[in-house]
């Protein structure tokens, strides 16, 4: 049963890593100035266009499945191929240089997260049945649980992978201040001002393309989660 706990810990780490990416608490870096970043006209136009509220739907399922394949192999990860998690991400930029990045705890997002957790539990169930076979019932009883479902539920709570625990990490608002230099957006988090986030952006009247800096992308080039980028947001 220890192997199943390690598998669960791996999955939890992947999701928490993604939650940090979404909440802009990911790996920090700085960006070199280039010709575009020095273009004051571009900066002024971008500063005007970015003001307002934006949203996008992050379709995390395929990236998570790819991460599982990378971490545990295609055979074991096949039980999670149907994982789905579509979450709406919000960004707001105000005239007084405040930035708010959030995932709302609305019904749609809650239903998506609950569905994802249910799918994850089904995947764990299929994986344990395949690995332990006829020994599964005996192993569950020896662990003190009346059923496989009860064991998985308890394990998810223990590892913080139940819906309530994940909701605390996903459904939150990160606030800070921002500056724009050409096509470079720097967000200084309110709670971690010593660790600014640097992004590449492109903005029109109704579309905001939001990407990580080249340095960060190079460092994380082998991470399947990078397929989520760039974020393409539309104005509300």
GROMACS .gro file of N, CA, C and O in nm, residues 155-199:
model
  180
  155UNK      N    1  -0.723   0.843   0.245
  155UNK     CA    2  -0.590   0.876   0.196
  155UNK      C    3  -0.589   1.015   0.134
  155UNK      O    4  -0.494   1.093   0.152
  156UNK      N    5  -0.697   1.050   0.063
  156UNK     CA    6  -0.706   1.183   0.003
  156UNK      C    7  -0.712   1.292   0.110
  156UNK      O    8  -0.649   1.397   0.096
  157UNK      N    9  -0.787   1.267   0.216
  157UNK     CA   10  -0.794   1.363   0.326
  157UNK      C   11  -0.658   1.377   0.392
  157UNK      O   12  -0.611   1.487   0.422
  158UNK      N   13  -0.592   1.264   0.416
  158UNK     CA   14  -0.461   1.263   0.480
  158UNK      C   15  -0.358   1.343   0.400
  158UNK      O   16  -0.277   1.418   0.456
  159UNK      N   17  -0.363   1.330   0.269
  159UNK     CA   18  -0.266   1.398   0.183
  159UNK      C   19  -0.313   1.537   0.139
  159UNK      O   20  -0.242   1.604   0.064
  160UNK      N   21  -0.430   1.577   0.185
  160UNK     CA   22  -0.480   1.709   0.146
  160UNK      C   23  -0.529   1.713   0.003
  160UNK      O   24  -0.531   1.818  -0.061
  161UNK      N   25  -0.572   1.598  -0.050
  161UNK     CA   26  -0.614   1.591  -0.188
  161UNK      C   27  -0.766   1.584  -0.204
  161UNK      O   28  -0.817   1.565  -0.312
  162UNK      N   29  -0.839   1.598  -0.094
  162UNK     CA   30  -0.984   1.603  -0.104
  162UNK      C   31  -1.027   1.738  -0.161
  162UNK      O   32  -0.950   1.833  -0.165
  163UNK      N   33  -1.153   1.744  -0.203
  163UNK     CA   34  -1.200   1.864  -0.272
  163UNK      C   35  -1.190   1.990  -0.185
  163UNK      O   36  -1.153   2.097  -0.234
  164UNK      N   37  -1.219   1.976  -0.056
  164UNK     CA   38  -1.215   2.093   0.032
  164UNK      C   39  -1.073   2.150   0.044
  164UNK      O   40  -1.053   2.271   0.040
  165UNK      N   41  -0.976   2.062   0.059
  165UNK     CA   42  -0.837   2.107   0.073
  165UNK      C   43  -0.786   2.172  -0.055
  165UNK      O   44  -0.719   2.275  -0.052
  166UNK      N   45  -0.819   2.112  -0.169
  166UNK     CA   46  -0.776   2.169  -0.296
  166UNK      C   47  -0.846   2.302  -0.323
  166UNK      O   48  -0.787   2.392  -0.381
  167UNK      N   49  -0.971   2.313  -0.280
  167UNK     CA   50  -1.045   2.437  -0.301
  167UNK      C   51  -0.976   2.554  -0.232
  167UNK      O   52  -0.973   2.666  -0.284
  168UNK      N   53  -0.918   2.528  -0.115
  168UNK     CA   54  -0.848   2.634  -0.042
  168UNK      C   55  -0.728   2.686  -0.120
  168UNK      O   56  -0.689   2.801  -0.106
  169UNK      N   57  -0.669   2.599  -0.202
  169UNK     CA   58  -0.550   2.638  -0.278
  169UNK      C   59  -0.586   2.696  -0.414
  169UNK      O   60  -0.517   2.785  -0.465
  170UNK      N   61  -0.693   2.646  -0.475
  170UNK     CA   62  -0.732   2.694  -0.607
  170UNK      C   63  -0.811   2.824  -0.600
  170UNK      O   64  -0.786   2.917  -0.677
  171UNK      N   65  -0.907   2.829  -0.510
  171UNK     CA   66  -1.000   2.941  -0.508
  171UNK      C   67  -0.949   3.052  -0.417
  171UNK      O   68  -0.984   3.062  -0.300
  172UNK      N   69  -0.865   3.135  -0.474
  172UNK     CA   70  -0.810   3.246  -0.397
  172UNK      C   71  -0.776   3.360  -0.492
  172UNK      O   72  -0.773   3.345  -0.614
  173UNK      N   73  -0.750   3.474  -0.431
  173UNK     CA   74  -0.717   3.593  -0.507
  173UNK      C   75  -0.579   3.642  -0.467
  173UNK      O   76  -0.548   3.653  -0.349
  174UNK      N   77  -0.494   3.666  -0.567
  174UNK     CA   78  -0.360   3.720  -0.544
  174UNK      C   79  -0.356   3.864  -0.593
  174UNK      O   80  -0.387   3.891  -0.709
  175UNK      N   81  -0.318   3.955  -0.507
  175UNK     CA   82  -0.317   4.095  -0.542
  175UNK      C   83  -0.175   4.152  -0.536
  175UNK      O   84  -0.088   4.099  -0.466
  176UNK      N   85  -0.154   4.256  -0.613
  176UNK     CA   86  -0.023   4.321  -0.615
  176UNK      C   87  -0.029   4.446  -0.700
  176UNK      O   88  -0.137   4.495  -0.734
  177UNK      N   89   0.086   4.495  -0.734
  177UNK     CA   90   0.096   4.611  -0.824
  177UNK      C   91   0.169   4.569  -0.950
  177UNK      O   92   0.240   4.468  -0.951
  178UNK      N   93   0.151   4.647  -1.058
  178UNK     CA   94   0.215   4.610  -1.183
  178UNK      C   95   0.276   4.730  -1.253
  178UNK      O   96   0.236   4.845  -1.232
  179UNK      N   97   0.375   4.699  -1.336
  179UNK     CA   98   0.433   4.798  -1.427
  179UNK      C   99   0.447   4.733  -1.562
  179UNK      O  100   0.458   4.610  -1.574
  180UNK      N  101   0.449   4.816  -1.667
  180UNK     CA  102   0.465   4.767  -1.803
  180UNK      C  103   0.580   4.839  -1.870
  180UNK      O  104   0.592   4.962  -1.863
  181UNK      N  105   0.667   4.760  -1.932
  181UNK     CA  106   0.779   4.817  -2.006
  181UNK      C  107   0.780   4.749  -2.142
  181UNK      O  108   0.826   4.636  -2.157
  182UNK      N  109   0.725   4.819  -2.241
  182UNK     CA  110   0.712   4.757  -2.373
  182UNK      C  111   0.614   4.642  -2.367
  182UNK      O  112   0.497   4.658  -2.337
  183UNK      N  113   0.663   4.520  -2.393
  183UNK     CA  114   0.580   4.401  -2.388
  183UNK      C  115   0.610   4.316  -2.265
  183UNK      O  116   0.576   4.197  -2.260
  184UNK      N  117   0.674   4.376  -2.167
  184UNK     CA  118   0.708   4.307  -2.043
  184UNK      C  119   0.620   4.357  -1.929
  184UNK      O  120   0.614   4.477  -1.902
  185UNK      N  121   0.550   4.266  -1.865
  185UNK     CA  122   0.464   4.297  -1.751
  185UNK      C  123   0.532   4.245  -1.625
  185UNK      O  124   0.566   4.127  -1.617
  186UNK      N  125   0.551   4.332  -1.526
  186UNK     CA  126   0.607   4.292  -1.398
  186UNK      C  127   0.501   4.309  -1.290
  186UNK      O  128   0.446   4.418  -1.273
  187UNK      N  129   0.469   4.200  -1.221
  187UNK     CA  130   0.370   4.203  -1.114
  187UNK      C  131   0.443   4.179  -0.982
  187UNK      O  132   0.514   4.080  -0.965
  188UNK      N  133   0.425   4.272  -0.888
  188UNK     CA  134   0.486   4.260  -0.755
  188UNK      C  135   0.377   4.215  -0.658
  188UNK      O  136   0.287   4.292  -0.625
  189UNK      N  137   0.382   4.089  -0.612
  189UNK     CA  138   0.278   4.038  -0.522
  189UNK      C  139   0.276   4.116  -0.390
  189UNK      O  140   0.380   4.151  -0.337
  190UNK      N  141   0.157   4.138  -0.341
  190UNK     CA  142   0.140   4.212  -0.216
  190UNK      C  143   0.204   4.138  -0.100
  190UNK      O  144   0.261   4.200  -0.010
  191UNK      N  145   0.194   4.003  -0.101
  191UNK     CA  146   0.246   3.926   0.011
  191UNK      C  147   0.393   3.889  -0.004
  191UNK      O  148   0.456   3.844   0.092
  192UNK      N  149   0.449   3.905  -0.125
  192UNK     CA  150   0.590   3.873  -0.148
  192UNK      C  151   0.654   3.979  -0.238
  192UNK      O  152   0.695   3.949  -0.351
  193UNK      N  153   0.663   4.101  -0.190
  193UNK     CA  154   0.715   4.210  -0.275
  193UNK      C  155   0.860   4.191  -0.317
  193UNK      O  156   0.903   4.250  -0.416
  194UNK      N  157   0.932   4.106  -0.246
  194UNK     CA  158   1.072   4.083  -0.280
  194UNK      C  159   1.087   3.985  -0.397
  194UNK      O  160   1.199   3.963  -0.447
  195UNK      N  161   0.976   3.926  -0.443
  195UNK     CA  162   0.981   3.828  -0.550
  195UNK      C  163   0.884   3.866  -0.662
  195UNK      O  164   0.777   3.806  -0.676
  196UNK      N  165   0.920   3.964  -0.743
  196UNK     CA  166   0.832   4.004  -0.853
  196UNK      C  167   0.823   3.897  -0.961
  196UNK      O  168   0.916   3.817  -0.979
  197UNK      N  169   0.710   3.894  -1.030
  197UNK     CA  170   0.688   3.802  -1.142
  197UNK      C  171   0.699   3.878  -1.273
  197UNK      O  172   0.640   3.986  -1.287
  198UNK      N  173   0.774   3.825  -1.367
  198UNK     CA  174   0.794   3.891  -1.496
  198UNK      C  175   0.729   3.807  -1.606
  198UNK      O  176   0.752   3.687  -1.615
  199UNK      N  177   0.647   3.872  -1.689
  199UNK     CA  178   0.574   3.803  -1.794
  199UNK      C  179   0.588   3.877  -1.927
  199UNK      O  180   0.615   3.997  -1.931
   0.00000   0.00000   0.00000
